[in-house]
Amino acid sequence: MINKKINQIKRLISDSLAFFKLKSYSQPENQKVLLINFENPNLYHRFFYLLVKFYQLSGYNIRYPMDFAKFRNLRNKDRYLGLIVREKNFLSINKKNLPENVIEIKDDMFSPDYFSTYFEHNNIDKNAFHVPMSFHPFMYNQGIWDNKIDTDRKRFNSIFCYGNFDAKAYLDIKRTEFTVETRVALLDFFQKKENFGSIHGKEDIVSANASFDKKYVFAIKENYAIKMEDIRELLSYFNFYLCCPGVVMPLCHNVIEAMSVGTIPLIQKEYAEVMYPNLEHKVNAIIFDDLNHLKQILQNEIFTYSEHEISIMKNNVLEYYNEYLTPDSLVRHINKSIAEKKMIYLQAEHRSVNFVR
């Protein structure tokens, strides 16, 4: 009990000092300002940080007036949302000397009901904008999201996949309305294939030769947890990336990381259709309906494309990424949606899924 009280006092002192420092922070003058007037950013947790981070990366000063209570709530409730006030020189809590043409975001402009368009409106809603999935938050926080990658390197004509395949965590999606194959089922499907391989380090890829072609290459976290700064480089060695769903929804940051280097998504139809704009078969993705269809694609299609066809799809993937998924392009589309008074759907993960249960 005494230790708990001591820790609470230490936290209070730490928060007080951090708040005082933030309160005294004065941003450099800038005509591009995002003014945040949000009462409940916690609803969107990591995705709210990402939304604001996109504006900061696009050259905006961030202003978020708040009192000490809100500051503490943001700082301590969620490790990703907390980056808003923990990241150095990220925002100012002062509202003084605002330029005339600020971009202002408020609670009622956004909704966490991200998937209603898919389930209830035939996937068509012209009066709304869905903020797309993005990289893992730490990629932006650590400034490694735009590291220079050789997207023109000679690639293996193989399928790559990486991540956590823990059955306990990644079977929750079966209790939702989504019908995508779980990542556990996808791993089981590929493990039974003759050309399956599980790697144990970066050198397994960068030192591989042509015999690595026509393989199903998995970096399973328990065997090889890829360093975040290496992810995009390793993805750029492959023509295709197998897109596995997240914990409770199809969307997962891995697909965006793959597309950023032109690696073509191998993706289930439902997953492709909850990305906006939807991915298209043989244009910027290879899309399968179910495991039987995936089996046919593996046997008869995926490794038969010419280098020219691969090059066209790769360039289409990069074009999609640059038009819809970079911070600058996202901010451009969000600002346009604000001007047109469209509803902006922002991910809230479990909360978004609960709307369609």
Coordinates of N, CA, C and O in Angstrom, one line a residue, residues 289-349:
D289 N -10.9 -15.8 -52.9 CA -12.2 -15.8 -52.2 C -12.1 -16.6 -50.9 O -12.6 -16.2 -49.8
D290 N -11.4 -17.8 -50.9 CA -11.3 -18.7 -49.8 C -10.1 -19.6 -50.0 O -9.4 -19.4 -50.9
L291 N -9.9 -20.5 -49.1 CA -8.7 -21.4 -49.2 C -8.7 -22.2 -50.4 O -7.6 -22.5 -51.0
N292 N -9.8 -22.7 -50.9 CA -9.9 -23.5 -52.1 C -9.4 -22.6 -53.3 O -8.7 -23.1 -54.2
H293 N -9.9 -21.4 -53.3 CA -9.5 -20.5 -54.4 C -8.0 -20.2 -54.3 O -7.3 -20.1 -55.3
L294 N -7.6 -20.0 -53.1 CA -6.2 -19.7 -52.9 C -5.3 -20.8 -53.4 O -4.3 -20.6 -54.0
K295 N -5.7 -22.1 -53.1 CA -5.0 -23.2 -53.6 C -4.9 -23.2 -55.1 O -3.8 -23.5 -55.7
Q296 N -6.0 -22.8 -55.8 CA -5.9 -22.8 -57.3 C -5.0 -21.7 -57.8 O -4.2 -21.9 -58.7
I297 N -5.0 -20.5 -57.1 CA -4.1 -19.4 -57.5 C -2.7 -19.8 -57.3 O -1.8 -19.5 -58.2
L298 N -2.3 -20.5 -56.2 CA -1.0 -21.0 -56.0 C -0.5 -22.0 -57.1 O 0.6 -22.0 -57.6
Q299 N -1.4 -22.9 -57.5 CA -1.1 -23.9 -58.4 C -1.0 -23.4 -59.9 O -0.1 -23.8 -60.6
N300 N -1.9 -22.5 -60.2 CA -2.1 -22.2 -61.6 C -1.7 -20.7 -62.0 O -1.7 -20.4 -63.2
E301 N -1.5 -19.9 -61.0 CA -1.5 -18.5 -61.4 C -0.3 -17.7 -60.9 O 0.4 -17.0 -61.7
I302 N -0.1 -17.7 -59.6 CA 0.7 -16.6 -59.0 C 2.1 -16.5 -59.5 O 2.7 -15.5 -59.6
F303 N 2.7 -17.7 -59.8 CA 4.1 -17.7 -60.2 C 4.3 -17.7 -61.7 O 5.3 -18.0 -62.2
T304 N 3.2 -17.5 -62.5 CA 3.2 -17.6 -63.9 C 3.2 -16.2 -64.6 O 3.3 -16.1 -65.8
Y305 N 3.1 -15.1 -63.8 CA 3.1 -13.8 -64.3 C 4.5 -13.4 -64.9 O 5.5 -13.8 -64.4
S306 N 4.4 -12.7 -66.1 CA 5.7 -12.3 -66.7 C 6.3 -11.1 -65.9 O 5.6 -10.5 -65.0
E307 N 7.6 -10.9 -66.1 CA 8.2 -9.7 -65.4 C 7.5 -8.4 -65.7 O 7.4 -7.6 -64.8
H308 N 7.0 -8.3 -66.9 CA 6.3 -7.1 -67.3 C 5.0 -7.0 -66.5 O 4.6 -5.9 -66.0
E309 N 4.2 -8.0 -66.4 CA 3.0 -8.0 -65.6 C 3.2 -7.7 -64.1 O 2.5 -6.9 -63.5
I310 N 4.3 -8.3 -63.6 CA 4.7 -8.0 -62.2 C 5.0 -6.5 -62.1 O 4.6 -5.9 -61.1
S311 N 5.8 -6.0 -63.0 CA 6.2 -4.6 -62.9 C 5.0 -3.7 -63.0 O 5.0 -2.7 -62.2
I312 N 4.0 -4.0 -63.8 CA 2.8 -3.1 -63.8 C 2.1 -3.2 -62.5 O 1.7 -2.1 -62.0
M313 N 1.9 -4.4 -61.9 CA 1.2 -4.4 -60.7 C 2.0 -3.8 -59.6 O 1.4 -3.1 -58.7
K314 N 3.3 -3.9 -59.6 CA 4.1 -3.3 -58.5 C 4.0 -1.8 -58.6 O 3.8 -1.1 -57.6
N315 N 4.0 -1.2 -59.8 CA 3.9 0.2 -60.0 C 2.5 0.7 -59.6 O 2.4 1.8 -59.0
N316 N 1.5 -0.1 -59.8 CA 0.1 0.2 -59.4 C 0.0 0.2 -57.9 O -0.7 1.1 -57.3
V317 N 0.7 -0.7 -57.2 CA 0.7 -0.7 -55.8 C 1.4 0.5 -55.2 O 0.9 1.2 -54.3
L318 N 2.5 0.9 -55.8 CA 3.2 2.1 -55.3 C 2.4 3.4 -55.6 O 2.3 4.3 -54.8
E319 N 1.7 3.4 -56.7 CA 0.8 4.5 -57.0 C -0.3 4.6 -56.0 O -0.7 5.7 -55.6
Y320 N -0.9 3.5 -55.7 CA -2.0 3.5 -54.6 C -1.4 4.0 -53.3 O -2.1 4.8 -52.7
Y321 N -0.3 3.5 -52.9 CA 0.3 3.9 -51.7 C 0.6 5.5 -51.7 O 0.2 6.2 -50.7
N322 N 1.2 6.0 -52.7 CA 1.5 7.4 -52.8 C 0.2 8.3 -52.9 O 0.2 9.4 -52.4
E323 N -0.8 7.8 -53.5 CA -2.0 8.6 -53.6 C -2.9 8.5 -52.4 O -3.6 9.5 -52.1
Y324 N -2.9 7.5 -51.6 CA -3.9 7.3 -50.5 C -3.2 7.1 -49.1 O -3.9 7.2 -48.1
L325 N -2.0 6.6 -49.0 CA -1.5 6.1 -47.7 C -0.3 6.9 -47.1 O 0.0 6.6 -46.0
T326 N 0.3 7.8 -47.9 CA 1.3 8.6 -47.3 C 0.7 9.7 -46.4 O -0.5 10.1 -46.6
P327 N 1.5 10.2 -45.4 CA 0.9 11.3 -44.6 C 0.4 12.5 -45.4 O -0.7 13.0 -45.1
D328 N 1.1 12.9 -46.4 CA 0.7 14.1 -47.2 C -0.6 13.8 -47.9 O -1.5 14.6 -47.9
S329 N -0.7 12.6 -48.5 CA -1.9 12.3 -49.3 C -3.1 12.1 -48.3 O -4.2 12.5 -48.6
L330 N -2.9 11.5 -47.2 CA -4.0 11.3 -46.2 C -4.5 12.7 -45.7 O -5.7 12.9 -45.7
V331 N -3.6 13.6 -45.4 CA -4.0 14.9 -44.9 C -4.8 15.7 -46.0 O -5.8 16.3 -45.8
R332 N -4.3 15.5 -47.2 CA -5.0 16.2 -48.4 C -6.4 15.7 -48.5 O -7.4 16.4 -48.6
H333 N -6.6 14.3 -48.4 CA -8.0 13.8 -48.5 C -8.8 14.1 -47.3 O -10.0 14.4 -47.4
I334 N -8.2 14.2 -46.1 CA -9.0 14.5 -44.9 C -9.4 16.0 -45.0 O -10.6 16.3 -44.7
N335 N -8.5 16.9 -45.4 CA -8.9 18.3 -45.5 C -10.0 18.5 -46.5 O -10.9 19.3 -46.3
K336 N -10.0 17.8 -47.6 CA -11.0 17.8 -48.6 C -12.3 17.4 -48.0 O -13.4 18.0 -48.2
S337 N -12.3 16.3 -47.2 CA -13.5 15.8 -46.6 C -14.1 16.7 -45.6 O -15.3 16.9 -45.5
I338 N -13.2 17.4 -44.8 CA -13.7 18.4 -43.9 C -14.3 19.6 -44.6 O -15.4 20.0 -44.2
A339 N -13.7 20.0 -45.7 CA -14.3 21.1 -46.5 C -15.7 20.8 -47.1 O -16.6 21.6 -47.1
E340 N -15.8 19.5 -47.4 CA -17.1 19.0 -48.0 C -18.1 18.5 -47.0 O -19.1 18.0 -47.3
K341 N -17.7 18.7 -45.7 CA -18.5 18.3 -44.6 C -18.9 16.8 -44.6 O -20.1 16.4 -44.3
K342 N -18.0 16.0 -45.1 CA -18.2 14.5 -45.1 C -18.0 13.9 -43.7 O -17.1 14.5 -42.9
M343 N -18.6 12.8 -43.4 CA -18.3 12.1 -42.1 C -17.0 11.4 -42.3 O -16.7 10.8 -43.4
I344 N -16.1 11.5 -41.4 CA -14.8 10.9 -41.5 C -14.8 9.7 -40.5 O -14.9 9.8 -39.3
Y345 N -14.6 8.5 -41.1 CA -14.6 7.3 -40.3 C -13.1 7.0 -39.9 O -12.2 6.9 -40.7
L346 N -12.9 6.9 -38.6 CA -11.6 6.7 -38.0 C -11.6 5.4 -37.2 O -12.5 5.2 -36.4
Q347 N -10.6 4.5 -37.5 CA -10.6 3.2 -36.8 C -10.6 3.4 -35.3 O -10.0 4.3 -34.7
A348 N -11.3 2.4 -34.6 CA -11.2 2.3 -33.2 C -11.1 0.9 -32.8 O -11.5 0.5 -31.7
E349 N -10.6 0.1 -33.7 CA -10.4 -1.4 -33.6 C -11.6 -2.1 -32.9 O -12.6 -2.2 -33.5

